[in-house]
Coordinates of C-alpha atoms and ligand atoms in Angstrom, one line a residue:
M1 CA -2.4 2.7 25.5
R2 CA -5.1 5.3 26.1
A3 CA -6.6 8.0 24.4
Y4 CA -8.6 10.9 25.7
D5 CA -10.7 13.2 24.2
L6 CA -9.3 16.3 25.2
A7 CA -12.0 18.1 22.8
F8 CA -14.0 17.1 25.3
L9 CA -12.6 17.6 28.8
A10 CA -12.0 21.4 27.3
A11 CA -16.0 22.6 27.0
I12 CA -16.6 21.0 30.5
A13 CA -14.0 23.2 31.6
F14 CA -15.5 26.0 29.3
A15 CA -19.1 25.5 30.2
A16 CA -17.7 25.4 33.5
C17 CA -15.7 28.3 34.3
N18 CA -18.4 30.1 33.1
S19 CA -20.4 29.9 36.3
F20 CA -17.6 28.6 39.0
T21 CA -14.4 30.4 38.3
G22 CA -11.4 29.1 39.9
V23 CA -13.0 25.6 40.8
A24 CA -13.8 25.1 37.8
D25 CA -9.9 25.3 37.1
L26 CA -9.1 22.5 39.5
D27 CA -11.4 20.2 38.5
A28 CA -10.1 20.2 34.7
E29 CA -6.7 19.8 36.2
S30 CA -8.2 16.7 38.1
A31 CA -9.6 15.6 34.8
D32 CA -6.2 15.7 33.2
G33 CA -4.5 13.3 35.4
G34 CA -3.4 16.1 38.3
S35 CA -4.3 15.8 42.2
T36 CA -7.3 18.0 44.3
G37 CA -6.2 21.0 45.6
S38 CA -3.2 22.3 43.0
N39 CA -3.0 23.8 40.1
L40 CA 0.3 21.9 39.4
P41 CA -0.3 18.5 36.8
A42 CA 0.3 15.2 38.5
L43 CA 3.2 14.5 36.2
L44 CA 5.6 17.6 34.8
P45 CA 8.8 16.9 32.5
A46 CA 11.5 14.1 33.7
D47 CA 14.7 14.5 35.4
G48 CA 18.1 12.8 33.4
I49 CA 16.5 12.4 29.8
T50 CA 17.2 14.2 26.6
L51 CA 14.7 12.8 23.6
T52 CA 17.4 13.2 20.5
R53 CA 15.3 11.5 17.4
V54 CA 11.4 10.9 17.0
E55 CA 10.1 8.9 13.8
I56 CA 6.7 8.2 12.6
Y57 CA 6.5 4.3 11.2
Q58 CA 3.7 3.7 8.7
G59 CA 5.4 0.7 7.6
L60 CA 8.7 2.4 6.7
Q61 CA 10.9 4.8 8.6
V62 CA 10.3 8.6 8.8
K63 CA 12.3 11.1 10.5
L64 CA 10.2 13.6 12.2
M65 CA 12.9 15.3 14.7
E66 CA 16.8 14.8 15.2
D67 CA 18.9 16.2 17.8
G68 CA 16.3 18.5 18.7
V69 CA 15.7 20.4 15.2
A70 CA 11.8 19.4 13.5
V71 CA 12.3 17.2 10.0
A72 CA 10.4 17.5 7.3
N73 CA 9.4 13.7 6.7
D74 CA 10.8 12.8 3.3
L75 CA 8.1 9.7 2.5
P76 CA 4.3 10.6 2.7
V77 CA 2.3 10.1 6.5
V78 CA -0.8 8.7 5.0
I79 CA -4.0 10.2 7.1
G80 CA -6.3 7.2 8.4
R81 CA -3.0 4.3 9.0
D82 CA -1.7 3.3 11.6
A83 CA 1.0 4.0 12.8
L84 CA 4.0 3.9 15.7
F85 CA 5.8 6.7 16.7
R86 CA 9.6 6.0 17.9
L87 CA 10.9 8.2 20.3
Y88 CA 14.7 7.9 20.9
Y89 CA 16.7 9.0 24.2
D90 CA 20.0 9.7 26.1
V91 CA 19.7 9.3 30.1
E92 CA 22.1 10.9 32.3
P93 CA 23.9 8.0 34.6
G94 CA 22.0 7.4 37.2
F95 CA 18.5 7.8 35.9
E96 CA 18.6 4.1 34.0
G97 CA 15.6 2.1 34.8
T98 CA 13.7 5.6 35.6
P99 CA 9.8 5.1 35.3
T100 CA 8.4 7.3 33.2
T101 CA 4.7 8.0 31.1
A102 CA 5.5 9.3 27.5
R103 CA 3.1 11.0 25.9
L104 CA 1.9 11.7 22.4
T105 CA -0.4 14.3 20.8
I106 CA -1.8 14.3 18.3
G107 CA -4.0 17.2 16.7
D108 CA -6.5 16.7 20.4
E109 CA -5.9 13.5 21.3
E110 CA -3.3 12.1 22.9
F111 CA -1.6 8.2 23.3
E112 CA 0.3 7.2 26.5
V113 CA 2.5 4.3 27.3
Q114 CA 4.4 3.6 30.8
A115 CA 7.9 2.9 29.7
S116 CA 11.1 2.4 32.1
V117 CA 14.1 3.8 29.7
G118 CA 17.2 2.4 28.9
S119 CA 20.4 3.6 28.9
I120 CA 20.8 4.7 25.1
S121 CA 18.5 3.7 22.0
N122 CA 19.4 2.8 18.6
E123 CA 17.2 2.5 15.6
S124 CA 18.0 -1.9 15.4
S125 CA 16.5 -2.4 18.3
L126 CA 12.6 -1.8 18.6
G127 CA 12.9 -2.1 22.2
S128 CA 15.6 0.4 22.9
T129 CA 12.9 3.5 22.2
I130 CA 9.7 4.6 23.9
N131 CA 7.5 3.5 21.1
I132 CA 3.5 4.4 20.7
E133 CA 0.7 3.0 18.6
V134 CA -1.5 5.4 16.5
P135 CA -4.7 3.8 15.5
G136 CA -5.0 5.1 12.0
D137 CA -8.5 6.7 12.6
M138 CA -6.8 8.9 15.3
L139 CA -4.2 9.9 12.6
M140 CA -6.7 12.9 11.4
A141 CA -4.7 16.1 12.5
T142 CA -1.4 18.1 11.3
D143 CA 0.5 18.6 14.3
W144 CA 1.9 16.3 17.3
R145 CA 4.6 16.8 19.8
V146 CA 6.0 14.3 22.6
D147 CA 6.3 14.9 26.2
V148 CA 8.5 12.2 28.7
L149 CA 7.1 12.9 32.5
Q150 CA 7.2 11.9 35.6
P151 CA 5.1 12.1 38.8
R152 CA 5.6 15.3 40.6
E153 CA 6.9 14.4 43.1
E154 CA 9.8 12.8 41.6
T155 CA 11.0 15.1 39.4
S156 CA 12.1 19.0 39.3
G157 CA 10.3 20.1 36.3
S158 CA 13.0 22.0 34.5
N159 CA 14.0 19.7 31.6
K160 CA 13.0 21.1 28.4
A161 CA 14.6 18.1 26.5
A162 CA 12.5 16.0 28.0
A163 CA 10.0 16.7 25.2
F164 CA 9.8 18.1 21.8
P165 CA 9.2 20.8 21.0
S166 CA 10.3 21.9 24.1
D167 CA 8.0 24.9 24.6
S168 CA 5.1 23.4 26.0
E169 CA 2.0 25.0 24.8
A170 CA 4.4 24.2 21.0
K171 CA 3.0 21.7 18.5
E172 CA 4.9 20.4 15.7
S173 CA 3.6 20.5 11.7
L174 CA 2.4 17.1 10.8
D175 CA 2.8 17.1 6.2
V176 CA -0.1 14.4 5.5
T177 CA -1.0 12.9 2.5
N178 CA -4.5 11.4 2.0
P179 CA -4.8 8.1 -0.6
G180 CA -8.2 8.9 -1.0
G181 CA -10.3 6.0 -0.2
P182 CA -9.0 1.7 0.2
L183 CA -7.1 -0.7 -1.6
R184 CA -10.0 -2.8 -2.9
V185 CA -9.2 -5.9 -4.1
R186 CA -12.0 -8.3 -6.1
L187 CA -10.6 -11.9 -5.1
V188 CA -12.4 -14.1 -8.0
P189 CA -11.9 -17.9 -7.2
V190 CA -11.0 -19.5 -10.7
Q191 CA -12.9 -22.9 -10.1
Y192 CA -10.4 -24.5 -12.4
Q193 CA -12.1 -28.0 -14.7
A194 CA -8.8 -28.4 -16.7
D195 CA -7.8 -31.9 -15.1
G196 CA -11.4 -32.5 -14.0
S197 CA -11.0 -31.8 -10.1
G198 CA -12.9 -28.7 -10.2
R199 CA -10.0 -27.3 -7.4
L200 CA -11.1 -24.0 -6.1
P201 CA -8.0 -21.5 -4.3
V202 CA -7.7 -21.4 -0.9
T203 CA -10.2 -18.6 0.7
T204 CA -9.8 -20.3 4.0
E205 CA -10.3 -17.3 7.3
D206 CA -7.0 -18.0 8.1
Q207 CA -5.9 -17.4 4.6
L208 CA -8.2 -13.9 3.8
E209 CA -6.8 -12.7 7.5
L210 CA -3.5 -13.6 5.8
I211 CA -4.0 -11.8 2.5
Q212 CA -5.9 -9.3 4.4
D213 CA -2.7 -8.2 6.7
M214 CA 0.0 -8.8 4.0
F215 CA -1.2 -6.0 1.7
F216 CA -2.0 -3.7 4.3
N217 CA 1.8 -3.8 5.4
V218 CA 2.9 -2.7 1.9
Y219 CA -0.1 -0.8 0.6
P220 CA 0.1 2.7 1.4
V221 CA -3.4 3.0 2.8
G222 CA -5.6 3.1 5.8
E223 CA -7.5 0.4 5.2
V224 CA -7.7 -2.9 2.1
E225 CA -10.9 -4.5 1.5
I226 CA -10.6 -8.0 -0.1
I227 CA -13.8 -8.8 -1.4
V228 CA -14.2 -12.9 -2.4
D229 CA -16.0 -13.6 -5.9
D230 CA -18.2 -16.3 -6.7
P231 CA -16.8 -18.9 -8.0
F232 CA -15.4 -18.4 -12.1
P233 CA -15.3 -21.9 -13.8
W234 CA -12.3 -22.2 -15.9
T235 CA -12.1 -25.6 -18.3
Q236 CA -8.5 -24.4 -20.1
P237 CA -5.3 -25.9 -18.7
V238 CA -2.8 -23.7 -17.2
A239 CA 0.7 -24.5 -17.1
P240 CA 3.8 -24.0 -15.5
N241 CA 5.2 -22.8 -19.0
G242 CA 3.2 -19.8 -19.4
G243 CA 1.1 -21.8 -21.4
G244 CA -3.1 -20.5 -21.2
W245 CA -1.8 -17.8 -18.7
G246 CA -2.8 -15.1 -21.2
E247 CA -6.5 -16.7 -21.7
L248 CA -7.3 -16.7 -18.1
L249 CA -6.2 -12.9 -17.9
D250 CA -8.1 -12.0 -20.6
A251 CA -11.0 -14.0 -19.1
I252 CA -10.5 -12.4 -16.1
T253 CA -10.1 -8.6 -17.4
N254 CA -12.9 -9.2 -20.0
Y255 CA -15.3 -10.3 -15.9
R256 CA -13.8 -7.1 -14.3
Q257 CA -15.7 -5.4 -17.3
T258 CA -18.6 -6.7 -17.5
A259 CA -19.0 -6.8 -13.7
G260 CA -20.5 -3.2 -12.5
A261 CA -17.3 -2.8 -10.6
D262 CA -16.3 0.6 -9.3
V263 CA -13.3 2.2 -10.6
N264 CA -11.0 1.7 -8.1
E265 CA -11.6 -2.5 -7.9
Y266 CA -8.6 -4.3 -8.4
F267 CA -9.8 -7.9 -9.9
Y268 CA -7.6 -11.0 -9.0
G269 CA -7.8 -14.6 -10.4
A270 CA -6.7 -16.9 -7.8
F271 CA -6.7 -20.6 -9.2
R272 CA -5.0 -23.7 -8.1
P273 CA -2.9 -26.3 -11.4
S274 CA -2.4 -29.1 -8.9
D275 CA -3.2 -30.0 -5.3
D276 CA 0.1 -28.3 -4.1
F277 CA 2.7 -26.2 -5.7
G278 CA 5.5 -27.9 -5.8
E279 CA 3.7 -30.3 -8.2
F280 CA 3.3 -27.5 -10.4
C281 CA 6.1 -25.6 -9.8
G282 CA 8.4 -27.9 -9.3
G283 CA 10.3 -27.7 -12.1
G284 CA 10.1 -23.6 -12.0
C285 CA 6.9 -21.5 -12.8
I286 CA 5.5 -18.2 -13.7
A287 CA 3.7 -17.6 -10.0
G288 CA 0.7 -14.8 -11.9
L289 CA 0.7 -12.5 -14.8
A290 CA -1.4 -9.1 -15.1
N291 CA -1.6 -6.4 -16.8
L292 CA 0.9 -3.0 -16.6
A293 CA -2.6 -0.6 -16.7
G294 CA -2.2 3.4 -16.5
P295 CA -4.7 4.9 -13.8
G296 CA -7.3 6.4 -16.3
D297 CA -7.5 2.3 -17.1
P298 CA -10.1 0.9 -14.8
G299 CA -11.1 -2.3 -17.2
Q300 CA -7.6 -3.5 -17.1
R301 CA -6.9 -3.4 -13.7
A302 CA -6.9 -7.4 -13.5
G303 CA -3.8 -9.6 -12.6
I304 CA -4.1 -13.6 -12.3
G305 CA -2.0 -16.0 -9.3
L306 CA -1.4 -18.9 -7.8
G307 CA -3.4 -19.5 -4.8
F308 CA -2.4 -22.1 -2.3
A309 CA -2.1 -21.8 0.7
G310 CA 0.0 -19.5 3.5
P311 CA 2.2 -16.8 2.0
G312 CA 4.1 -17.9 -0.9
S313 CA 0.9 -16.9 -3.6
I314 CA 0.1 -13.7 -1.3
E315 CA 3.5 -12.6 -2.2
T316 CA 2.7 -13.7 -5.6
A317 CA -0.6 -11.2 -5.4
I318 CA 0.8 -8.1 -4.1
H319 CA 3.5 -8.1 -6.8
E320 CA 0.6 -8.6 -9.2
V321 CA -1.1 -6.3 -8.2
G322 CA 1.7 -3.5 -7.8
H323 CA 2.0 -4.3 -12.0
T324 CA -1.7 -3.1 -12.0
H325 CA -1.1 -0.1 -10.4
G326 CA 1.6 0.7 -13.1
R327 CA 4.4 -0.4 -11.1
Q328 CA 7.8 -1.7 -13.0
H329 CA 9.8 -4.5 -11.7
T330 CA 12.3 -3.0 -9.0
P331 CA 16.6 -3.7 -10.4
C332 CA 17.5 -7.6 -8.9
G333 CA 16.6 -10.9 -10.1
V334 CA 15.1 -9.5 -13.5
S335 CA 16.0 -7.7 -16.3
P336 CA 14.6 -4.7 -17.9
S337 CA 14.0 -2.9 -14.4
D338 CA 12.3 -0.1 -13.4
P339 CA 14.4 3.4 -14.3
G340 CA 13.5 5.4 -11.7
F341 CA 14.0 2.9 -9.4
P342 CA 16.9 5.3 -7.4
T343 CA 20.8 3.7 -7.8
D344 CA 22.7 5.2 -4.6
E345 CA 24.2 2.6 -1.8
V346 CA 21.0 2.8 0.1
H347 CA 18.4 0.6 -2.9
V348 CA 21.3 -1.5 -4.1
E349 CA 19.8 -5.1 -5.8
A350 CA 16.0 -3.7 -5.2
S351 CA 16.5 -2.5 -1.3
I352 CA 14.2 -1.3 0.4
G353 CA 16.1 1.9 1.1
R354 CA 15.8 2.3 5.1
W355 CA 14.8 0.3 8.0
G356 CA 10.5 -1.1 8.0
L357 CA 8.3 -1.9 10.5
N358 CA 5.7 -4.7 10.6
M359 CA 3.4 -3.3 12.9
A360 CA 1.1 -6.3 13.7
Q361 CA 4.3 -8.8 14.2
N362 CA 5.8 -6.3 16.0
Q363 CA 8.9 -7.0 14.4
L364 CA 11.6 -4.1 12.5
V365 CA 12.3 -5.3 8.8
D366 CA 16.3 -5.4 7.7
P367 CA 16.4 -2.0 4.9
G368 CA 18.4 -4.2 3.3
I369 CA 15.2 -6.8 2.6
K370 CA 14.1 -6.6 -1.2
D371 CA 11.6 -4.3 -2.9
F372 CA 8.5 -6.6 -3.6
M373 CA 8.4 -5.7 -7.5
S374 CA 12.3 -7.4 -7.2
Y375 CA 12.4 -11.1 -8.3
C376 CA 14.3 -11.3 -4.9
D377 CA 13.6 -12.6 -1.9
P378 CA 12.3 -12.1 1.5
T379 CA 10.6 -8.8 0.7
W380 CA 9.4 -5.7 2.0
V381 CA 7.9 -2.2 0.3
S382 CA 11.4 0.3 -0.6
D383 CA 10.4 4.2 -0.2
Y384 CA 10.2 4.5 -3.4
T385 CA 7.0 2.1 -4.3
F386 CA 5.6 2.9 -1.6
E387 CA 5.2 6.8 -3.2
A388 CA 5.4 5.8 -6.3
L389 CA 1.6 3.6 -5.4
L390 CA 0.5 6.5 -3.2
T391 CA 0.3 8.3 -6.1
R392 CA -1.2 6.0 -7.9
I393 CA -3.7 5.0 -5.2
Q394 CA -4.9 8.9 -5.2
A395 CA -5.0 9.3 -9.4
V396 CA -7.4 5.9 -9.7
N397 CA -9.2 7.0 -6.6
G398 CA -9.6 10.2 -7.9
L399 CA -11.2 8.8 -10.9
A400 CA -13.3 7.6 -9.3
K401 CA -15.6 10.1 -8.8
Y402 CA -15.1 10.9 -13.1
I403 CA -17.7 10.3 -15.6
G404 CA -16.9 11.6 -19.0
P405 CA -18.6 11.1 -22.3
S406 CA -18.0 7.7 -23.4
T407 CA -16.8 5.6 -26.4
R408 CA -16.2 2.4 -27.3
W409 CA -12.8 0.5 -28.1
H410 CA -12.6 -2.8 -30.1
Q411 CA -10.0 -5.4 -27.9
V412 CA -7.6 -7.9 -29.0
S413 CA -4.8 -10.0 -27.2
F414 CA -2.1 -11.9 -28.1
D415 CA 0.9 -13.8 -26.9
Q416 CA 2.6 -16.9 -27.5
D417 CA -0.7 -19.0 -27.1
G418 CA -2.0 -16.5 -30.1
T419 CA -4.6 -13.9 -30.8
R420 CA -8.1 -13.4 -28.9
W421 CA -10.4 -11.2 -29.9
H422 CA -12.7 -10.1 -27.1
P423 CA -15.9 -8.1 -26.6
T424 CA -15.4 -3.6 -27.4
V425 CA -15.6 -1.9 -24.2
E426 CA -17.3 1.5 -22.8
L427 CA -14.8 4.2 -22.0
G428 CA -15.6 7.5 -20.2
R429 CA -11.4 8.5 -21.2
T430 CA -8.8 7.5 -23.8
P431 CA -6.6 4.7 -22.8
T432 CA -3.7 5.3 -21.3
G433 CA -1.9 2.2 -22.4
E434 CA 1.9 2.9 -24.5
P435 CA 0.6 4.5 -28.0
R436 CA 0.4 2.3 -30.9
D437 CA 0.0 3.4 -34.7
V438 CA -2.5 0.8 -36.2
T439 CA -3.8 -0.1 -39.4
L440 CA -7.2 -2.0 -39.6
V441 CA -8.0 -3.4 -42.6
T442 CA -11.4 -4.3 -43.8
A443 CA -13.7 -4.6 -47.0
S444 CA -13.5 -1.0 -48.0
G445 CA -9.7 -0.7 -47.7
Q446 CA -7.3 0.3 -44.9
E447 CA -7.7 2.7 -42.4
R448 CA -4.8 4.0 -39.4
V449 CA -5.8 5.0 -35.9
A450 CA -4.4 5.3 -32.7
G451 CA -3.8 2.4 -31.0
Y452 CA -3.2 1.8 -27.1
F453 CA -1.1 -1.1 -25.9
F454 CA -1.2 -2.8 -22.2
G455 CA 1.3 -5.1 -22.6
Y456 CA 1.0 -8.2 -20.1
D457 CA 3.9 -8.4 -17.4
H458 CA 5.5 -11.7 -16.9
L459 CA 5.3 -12.7 -21.1
D460 CA 5.5 -11.4 -24.4
G461 CA 2.4 -10.0 -25.2
G462 CA -1.1 -7.7 -24.3
R463 CA -4.0 -7.0 -25.2
L464 CA -4.3 -3.5 -27.4
L465 CA -7.3 -1.4 -27.7
F466 CA -8.0 0.6 -31.3
P467 CA -11.5 2.7 -31.6
A468 CA -14.6 0.4 -32.1
T469 CA -14.7 -0.2 -36.2
K470 CA -17.1 -1.9 -38.3
G471 CA -16.1 -4.7 -40.2
V472 CA -12.6 -5.2 -39.6
T473 CA -11.2 -8.1 -40.7
Q474 CA -7.0 -8.0 -39.5
V475 CA -5.4 -5.6 -37.5
R476 CA -1.7 -4.6 -38.4
L477 CA 0.7 -2.9 -35.6
E478 CA 4.6 -3.0 -35.6
H479 CA 5.1 -4.9 -32.0
R480 CA 9.2 -4.7 -30.8
G481 CA 10.6 -3.7 -33.5
A482 CA 9.4 -6.0 -36.4
P483 CA 5.4 -5.9 -38.2
I484 CA 2.9 -8.0 -36.9
E485 CA -1.1 -9.1 -38.6
L486 CA -3.3 -10.1 -36.2
Q487 CA -6.1 -11.9 -37.4
R488 CA -9.9 -11.6 -37.5
Ligands
LIG501 ZN1 6.3 -8.9 -12.5

């Protein structure tokens, strides 16, 4: 792949034209790939080939042109994110195997690949299309065109079907979306002391690289930052059946609230409660837990999960960080699930709904693969989740600049292990958890206030926030249709 800076070439041509009219035009042509001595470019539209479709992939298939007609992208194109363009074509008999140069122009940038055309393209075979990679930092403009070219000596140069748009001066517009920043995951290595081992999660260079790649595959951002924090000692046991999980999640959530974290940081406590996964999870287990956080609740952006080597624990982390982006379960192997997930045929049982592409492995992902917010395997990101994550990421990155007047809130969490009171937290806005009517019992009587509840994703329980009040001895509220009392 080559990238030319056309803006730079144009500047040279302009400057030269002022002093050496005519001659400078030839120089400019030659810099553009032409041979000296002629005004014609060296490469002209190829004969015998018809472009039939153009797609862009940033993880999922998005059509930009079909049968010579521009298609508005039905999934956001993310600026700054690596992309692959696929050019589909038909060839006339006799042209199969012809060497061509395919050129993609985005804004002022050009990308070229050499390709020998086959007979016909189909979407299930990556090798049957002309594929052009575009690094994310070059994907910042809002118009594009493609040309399939041959050396001037080998083509008539008159085939308008070898380019899109067919008018050689025209460009098609591209509707792009800005996520507003990277995905930032702060990996907190929980040092597991309950069995006396002091075992840490696996954070080798290989594992961190895999974490970064796997998050990047499915989160709609230009960049994923994985920050490894200092070890976080933990002496309580965490059991396969869910015991101890809420307590550890609370500890990581509290840590996030005091760690001076940015609004858009996602804390993830990883731990190894045994030497290997099978030993812990042989009879089935909880593998991760997170807060279902709202966009305006940075203090709740925390999750925990197993931290063994290999992709399994990373899949859990991707799923849990999805919950902290407000994503619910998608409907495969788990109920209840997100009522907003599409119910059409292509999304049956949380299917991703269209072709995916793993760019790192140069491999297509079948449309029948499952969305990563489901409980089924193997997983990729669905178009539904991709778009929803992008909306949340934009909201969170927008909030990153927000500083409002702050108020102080009490925090109490409850689950199968009991009730836990936490330090109060100062917030720049009202929490966006589920509103709950809360009755506070104090020495001087009772008071009704508006509370906000953040449920755990994989356990019955969660965290309640209510305005900080002096002398609270008990909190009463309804949970799952029944009154509960939380004793201080
Ligand atoms: Zn889940």
